[in-house]
């Protein structure tokens, strides 16, 4: 894969925007309204998957559709309020977005979040202009299923082998590899050992975008 052939598929939560704590707080609050609790351990174990997939796990049973919709909607409303107040960009990520754009590389969001959450976060941090497509996996099979990455590659008219995924979760890394894509993982929410199946694991985005490509052995 060379730079001219490449497309970058970015995860959003925890990868571009450090929103992990906002997700945890709003899940706790939404479940608490219905007298259910959520441990940090259970949240961490399934972070990176969409709300449809994780809600039955967090509850310990499959809720009826009306209850599921109510809790998910409450959680998402709370999240959109909190994320613009308490979240931050992951350090160095803007320089990567700029570096890829300046190099002429197409970029897309491939996130488990709803499209409304995606647009809220990107707009709040003035990032919309970096992306050719915004793809939500909220109604697709959850990561580690590769559906959201394959759907994004299709939107970009790009073959999986020419896609570079940037992720922060173990489920996301697994999904990227199952899609047949190269994957860079950053340890913003998971340890290096949990992300070991990525092609390259970084502690942060302090190195330049082109330096990271060198670490993958990619041409540019």
PDB file of N, CA and C in Angstrom, residues 125-185:
ATOM      1  N   UNK A 125     -15.565  20.266  17.783  1.00  0.00           N
ATOM      2  CA  UNK A 125     -14.106  20.413  17.740  1.00  0.00           C
ATOM      3  C   UNK A 125     -13.599  20.821  16.356  1.00  0.00           C
ATOM      4  N   UNK A 126     -14.518  21.304  15.508  1.00  0.00           N
ATOM      5  CA  UNK A 126     -14.168  21.839  14.177  1.00  0.00           C
ATOM      6  C   UNK A 126     -13.357  20.849  13.347  1.00  0.00           C
ATOM      7  N   UNK A 127     -13.857  19.619  13.234  1.00  0.00           N
ATOM      8  CA  UNK A 127     -13.132  18.564  12.532  1.00  0.00           C
ATOM      9  C   UNK A 127     -13.851  18.047  11.289  1.00  0.00           C
ATOM     10  N   UNK A 128     -15.051  18.512  11.028  1.00  0.00           N
ATOM     11  CA  UNK A 128     -15.857  17.940   9.938  1.00  0.00           C
ATOM     12  C   UNK A 128     -15.126  18.005   8.607  1.00  0.00           C
ATOM     13  N   UNK A 129     -14.399  19.072   8.352  1.00  0.00           N
ATOM     14  CA  UNK A 129     -13.793  19.294   7.037  1.00  0.00           C
ATOM     15  C   UNK A 129     -12.687  18.295   6.697  1.00  0.00           C
ATOM     16  N   UNK A 130     -12.215  17.541   7.677  1.00  0.00           N
ATOM     17  CA  UNK A 130     -11.142  16.578   7.404  1.00  0.00           C
ATOM     18  C   UNK A 130     -11.660  15.304   6.733  1.00  0.00           C
ATOM     19  N   UNK A 131     -12.969  15.073   6.734  1.00  0.00           N
ATOM     20  CA  UNK A 131     -13.494  13.761   6.365  1.00  0.00           C
ATOM     21  C   UNK A 131     -14.360  13.797   5.112  1.00  0.00           C
ATOM     22  N   UNK A 132     -14.155  12.777   4.268  1.00  0.00           N
ATOM     23  CA  UNK A 132     -14.951  12.617   3.060  1.00  0.00           C
ATOM     24  C   UNK A 132     -16.300  11.964   3.365  1.00  0.00           C
ATOM     25  N   UNK A 133     -16.309  11.065   4.354  1.00  0.00           N
ATOM     26  CA  UNK A 133     -17.540  10.372   4.734  1.00  0.00           C
ATOM     27  C   UNK A 133     -17.576  10.197   6.245  1.00  0.00           C
ATOM     28  N   UNK A 134     -18.791  10.198   6.779  1.00  0.00           N
ATOM     29  CA  UNK A 134     -19.031   9.888   8.186  1.00  0.00           C
ATOM     30  C   UNK A 134     -19.943   8.669   8.216  1.00  0.00           C
ATOM     31  N   UNK A 135     -19.429   7.550   8.688  1.00  0.00           N
ATOM     32  CA  UNK A 135     -20.194   6.305   8.663  1.00  0.00           C
ATOM     33  C   UNK A 135     -20.449   5.835  10.090  1.00  0.00           C
ATOM     34  N   UNK A 136     -21.714   5.631  10.413  1.00  0.00           N
ATOM     35  CA  UNK A 136     -22.123   5.154  11.734  1.00  0.00           C
ATOM     36  C   UNK A 136     -22.388   3.655  11.686  1.00  0.00           C
ATOM     37  N   UNK A 137     -21.884   2.967  12.692  1.00  0.00           N
ATOM     38  CA  UNK A 137     -22.163   1.545  12.840  1.00  0.00           C
ATOM     39  C   UNK A 137     -23.238   1.265  13.868  1.00  0.00           C
ATOM     40  N   UNK A 138     -24.001   2.287  14.251  1.00  0.00           N
ATOM     41  CA  UNK A 138     -25.006   2.126  15.312  1.00  0.00           C
ATOM     42  C   UNK A 138     -26.052   1.077  14.972  1.00  0.00           C
ATOM     43  N   UNK A 139     -26.366   0.936  13.691  1.00  0.00           N
ATOM     44  CA  UNK A 139     -27.378  -0.029  13.270  1.00  0.00           C
ATOM     45  C   UNK A 139     -26.783  -1.193  12.490  1.00  0.00           C
ATOM     46  N   UNK A 140     -25.468  -1.362  12.603  1.00  0.00           N
ATOM     47  CA  UNK A 140     -24.769  -2.481  11.976  1.00  0.00           C
ATOM     48  C   UNK A 140     -24.332  -3.461  13.057  1.00  0.00           C
ATOM     49  N   UNK A 141     -23.967  -4.679  12.683  1.00  0.00           N
ATOM     50  CA  UNK A 141     -23.391  -5.590  13.683  1.00  0.00           C
ATOM     51  C   UNK A 141     -22.209  -4.936  14.378  1.00  0.00           C
ATOM     52  N   UNK A 142     -22.144  -5.082  15.695  1.00  0.00           N
ATOM     53  CA  UNK A 142     -21.149  -4.365  16.490  1.00  0.00           C
ATOM     54  C   UNK A 142     -19.746  -4.922  16.289  1.00  0.00           C
ATOM     55  N   UNK A 143     -18.753  -4.030  16.434  1.00  0.00           N
ATOM     56  CA  UNK A 143     -17.375  -4.491  16.495  1.00  0.00           C
ATOM     57  C   UNK A 143     -17.276  -5.522  17.632  1.00  0.00           C
ATOM     58  N   UNK A 144     -16.563  -6.623  17.450  1.00  0.00           N
ATOM     59  CA  UNK A 144     -15.505  -6.901  16.473  1.00  0.00           C
ATOM     60  C   UNK A 144     -15.975  -7.365  15.104  1.00  0.00           C
ATOM     61  N   UNK A 145     -17.277  -7.373  14.831  1.00  0.00           N
ATOM     62  CA  UNK A 145     -17.721  -7.615  13.466  1.00  0.00           C
ATOM     63  C   UNK A 145     -17.177  -6.481  12.585  1.00  0.00           C
ATOM     64  N   UNK A 146     -16.662  -6.764  11.406  1.00  0.00           N
ATOM     65  CA  UNK A 146     -16.023  -5.728  10.578  1.00  0.00           C
ATOM     66  C   UNK A 146     -16.995  -4.889   9.758  1.00  0.00           C
ATOM     67  N   UNK A 147     -18.301  -5.017   9.995  1.00  0.00           N
ATOM     68  CA  UNK A 147     -19.307  -4.399   9.122  1.00  0.00           C
ATOM     69  C   UNK A 147     -19.089  -2.908   8.907  1.00  0.00           C
ATOM     70  N   UNK A 148     -18.806  -2.151   9.960  1.00  0.00           N
ATOM     71  CA  UNK A 148     -18.689  -0.695   9.800  1.00  0.00           C
ATOM     72  C   UNK A 148     -17.466  -0.337   8.959  1.00  0.00           C
ATOM     73  N   UNK A 149     -16.392  -1.085   9.082  1.00  0.00           N
ATOM     74  CA  UNK A 149     -15.210  -0.795   8.272  1.00  0.00           C
ATOM     75  C   UNK A 149     -15.424  -1.169   6.811  1.00  0.00           C
ATOM     76  N   UNK A 150     -16.086  -2.279   6.562  1.00  0.00           N
ATOM     77  CA  UNK A 150     -16.363  -2.684   5.188  1.00  0.00           C
ATOM     78  C   UNK A 150     -17.349  -1.713   4.529  1.00  0.00           C
ATOM     79  N   UNK A 151     -18.334  -1.234   5.294  1.00  0.00           N
ATOM     80  CA  UNK A 151     -19.289  -0.257   4.759  1.00  0.00           C
ATOM     81  C   UNK A 151     -18.587   1.055   4.415  1.00  0.00           C
ATOM     82  N   UNK A 152     -17.631   1.448   5.249  1.00  0.00           N
ATOM     83  CA  UNK A 152     -16.894   2.687   5.000  1.00  0.00           C
ATOM     84  C   UNK A 152     -15.996   2.554   3.781  1.00  0.00           C
ATOM     85  N   UNK A 153     -15.322   1.420   3.640  1.00  0.00           N
ATOM     86  CA  UNK A 153     -14.490   1.180   2.458  1.00  0.00           C
ATOM     87  C   UNK A 153     -15.336   1.241   1.194  1.00  0.00           C
ATOM     88  N   UNK A 154     -16.544   0.707   1.270  1.00  0.00           N
ATOM     89  CA  UNK A 154     -17.441   0.741   0.112  1.00  0.00           C
ATOM     90  C   UNK A 154     -17.827   2.171  -0.229  1.00  0.00           C
ATOM     91  N   UNK A 155     -18.100   2.985   0.796  1.00  0.00           N
ATOM     92  CA  UNK A 155     -18.417   4.397   0.563  1.00  0.00           C
ATOM     93  C   UNK A 155     -17.263   5.113  -0.137  1.00  0.00           C
ATOM     94  N   UNK A 156     -16.046   4.765   0.255  1.00  0.00           N
ATOM     95  CA  UNK A 156     -14.853   5.379  -0.330  1.00  0.00           C
ATOM     96  C   UNK A 156     -14.457   4.751  -1.662  1.00  0.00           C
ATOM     97  N   UNK A 157     -15.165   3.681  -2.052  1.00  0.00           N
ATOM     98  CA  UNK A 157     -14.800   2.910  -3.244  1.00  0.00           C
ATOM     99  C   UNK A 157     -13.347   2.452  -3.154  1.00  0.00           C
ATOM    100  N   UNK A 158     -13.006   1.931  -2.000  1.00  0.00           N
ATOM    101  CA  UNK A 158     -11.625   1.543  -1.698  1.00  0.00           C
ATOM    102  C   UNK A 158     -11.583   0.077  -1.299  1.00  0.00           C
ATOM    103  N   UNK A 159     -10.583  -0.653  -1.769  1.00  0.00           N
ATOM    104  CA  UNK A 159     -10.434  -2.048  -1.385  1.00  0.00           C
ATOM    105  C   UNK A 159      -9.920  -2.129   0.053  1.00  0.00           C
ATOM    106  N   UNK A 160     -10.312  -3.150   0.816  1.00  0.00           N
ATOM    107  CA  UNK A 160      -9.876  -3.261   2.209  1.00  0.00           C
ATOM    108  C   UNK A 160      -8.357  -3.234   2.384  1.00  0.00           C
ATOM    109  N   UNK A 161      -7.624  -3.837   1.465  1.00  0.00           N
ATOM    110  CA  UNK A 161      -6.169  -3.895   1.627  1.00  0.00           C
ATOM    111  C   UNK A 161      -5.505  -2.529   1.478  1.00  0.00           C
ATOM    112  N   UNK A 162      -6.244  -1.550   0.971  1.00  0.00           N
ATOM    113  CA  UNK A 162      -5.713  -0.187   0.858  1.00  0.00           C
ATOM    114  C   UNK A 162      -6.286   0.745   1.923  1.00  0.00           C
ATOM    115  N   UNK A 163      -6.896   0.160   2.936  1.00  0.00           N
ATOM    116  CA  UNK A 163      -7.452   0.948   4.040  1.00  0.00           C
ATOM    117  C   UNK A 163      -6.593   0.816   5.290  1.00  0.00           C
ATOM    118  N   UNK A 164      -6.333   1.955   5.924  1.00  0.00           N
ATOM    119  CA  UNK A 164      -5.628   1.999   7.204  1.00  0.00           C
ATOM    120  C   UNK A 164      -6.625   2.419   8.272  1.00  0.00           C
ATOM    121  N   UNK A 165      -6.874   1.551   9.236  1.00  0.00           N
ATOM    122  CA  UNK A 165      -7.780   1.840  10.340  1.00  0.00           C
ATOM    123  C   UNK A 165      -6.974   2.368  11.525  1.00  0.00           C
ATOM    124  N   UNK A 166      -7.494   3.394  12.181  1.00  0.00           N
ATOM    125  CA  UNK A 166      -6.877   3.906  13.402  1.00  0.00           C
ATOM    126  C   UNK A 166      -7.898   3.739  14.518  1.00  0.00           C
ATOM    127  N   UNK A 167      -7.520   2.984  15.541  1.00  0.00           N
ATOM    128  CA  UNK A 167      -8.444   2.513  16.583  1.00  0.00           C
ATOM    129  C   UNK A 167      -7.840   2.659  17.975  1.00  0.00           C
ATOM    130  N   UNK A 168      -8.703   2.515  18.989  1.00  0.00           N
ATOM    131  CA  UNK A 168      -8.209   2.504  20.367  1.00  0.00           C
ATOM    132  C   UNK A 168      -8.727   1.316  21.154  1.00  0.00           C
ATOM    133  N   UNK A 169      -9.654   0.535  20.590  1.00  0.00           N
ATOM    134  CA  UNK A 169     -10.246  -0.560  21.352  1.00  0.00           C
ATOM    135  C   UNK A 169      -9.847  -1.909  20.790  1.00  0.00           C
ATOM    136  N   UNK A 170      -9.864  -2.918  21.660  1.00  0.00           N
ATOM    137  CA  UNK A 170      -9.542  -4.279  21.234  1.00  0.00           C
ATOM    138  C   UNK A 170     -10.563  -4.774  20.222  1.00  0.00           C
ATOM    139  N   UNK A 171     -11.853  -4.472  20.442  1.00  0.00           N
ATOM    140  CA  UNK A 171     -12.894  -4.885  19.504  1.00  0.00           C
ATOM    141  C   UNK A 171     -12.694  -4.230  18.144  1.00  0.00           C
ATOM    142  N   UNK A 172     -12.271  -2.976  18.156  1.00  0.00           N
ATOM    143  CA  UNK A 172     -12.032  -2.264  16.905  1.00  0.00           C
ATOM    144  C   UNK A 172     -10.855  -2.822  16.133  1.00  0.00           C
ATOM    145  N   UNK A 173      -9.781  -3.145  16.851  1.00  0.00           N
ATOM    146  CA  UNK A 173      -8.621  -3.754  16.203  1.00  0.00           C
ATOM    147  C   UNK A 173      -9.010  -5.082  15.570  1.00  0.00           C
ATOM    148  N   UNK A 174      -9.738  -5.892  16.314  1.00  0.00           N
ATOM    149  CA  UNK A 174     -10.172  -7.185  15.794  1.00  0.00           C
ATOM    150  C   UNK A 174     -11.044  -7.009  14.548  1.00  0.00           C
ATOM    151  N   UNK A 175     -11.929  -6.023  14.575  1.00  0.00           N
ATOM    152  CA  UNK A 175     -12.790  -5.760  13.420  1.00  0.00           C
ATOM    153  C   UNK A 175     -11.974  -5.346  12.206  1.00  0.00           C
ATOM    154  N   UNK A 176     -10.978  -4.488  12.419  1.00  0.00           N
ATOM    155  CA  UNK A 176     -10.131  -4.037  11.316  1.00  0.00           C
ATOM    156  C   UNK A 176      -9.383  -5.195  10.676  1.00  0.00           C
ATOM    157  N   UNK A 177      -8.831  -6.067  11.503  1.00  0.00           N
ATOM    158  CA  UNK A 177      -8.067  -7.201  10.963  1.00  0.00           C
ATOM    159  C   UNK A 177      -8.989  -8.192  10.263  1.00  0.00           C
ATOM    160  N   UNK A 178     -10.201  -8.390  10.794  1.00  0.00           N
ATOM    161  CA  UNK A 178     -11.152  -9.268  10.123  1.00  0.00           C
ATOM    162  C   UNK A 178     -11.591  -8.695   8.779  1.00  0.00           C
ATOM    163  N   UNK A 179     -11.543  -7.368   8.659  1.00  0.00           N
ATOM    164  CA  UNK A 179     -11.887  -6.719   7.388  1.00  0.00           C
ATOM    165  C   UNK A 179     -10.753  -6.800   6.379  1.00  0.00           C
ATOM    166  N   UNK A 180      -9.593  -7.277   6.801  1.00  0.00           N
ATOM    167  CA  UNK A 180      -8.444  -7.358   5.914  1.00  0.00           C
ATOM    168  C   UNK A 180      -7.704  -6.049   5.766  1.00  0.00           C
ATOM    169  N   UNK A 181      -7.777  -5.211   6.794  1.00  0.00           N
ATOM    170  CA  UNK A 181      -7.186  -3.877   6.752  1.00  0.00           C
ATOM    171  C   UNK A 181      -5.978  -3.772   7.676  1.00  0.00           C
ATOM    172  N   UNK A 182      -5.080  -2.845   7.361  1.00  0.00           N
ATOM    173  CA  UNK A 182      -3.971  -2.506   8.238  1.00  0.00           C
ATOM    174  C   UNK A 182      -4.517  -1.678   9.398  1.00  0.00           C
ATOM    175  N   UNK A 183      -3.937  -1.845  10.582  1.00  0.00           N
ATOM    176  CA  UNK A 183      -4.490  -1.153  11.753  1.00  0.00           C
ATOM    177  C   UNK A 183      -3.395  -0.569  12.629  1.00  0.00           C
ATOM    178  N   UNK A 184      -3.541   0.709  12.946  1.00  0.00           N
ATOM    179  CA  UNK A 184      -2.750   1.368  13.983  1.00  0.00           C
ATOM    180  C   UNK A 184      -3.652   1.525  15.199  1.00  0.00           C
ATOM    181  N   UNK A 185      -3.153   1.135  16.365  1.00  0.00           N
ATOM    182  CA  UNK A 185      -3.906   1.300  17.609  1.00  0.00           C
ATOM    183  C   UNK A 185      -3.166   2.268  18.527  1.00  0.00           C
TER     184      UNK A 185
END
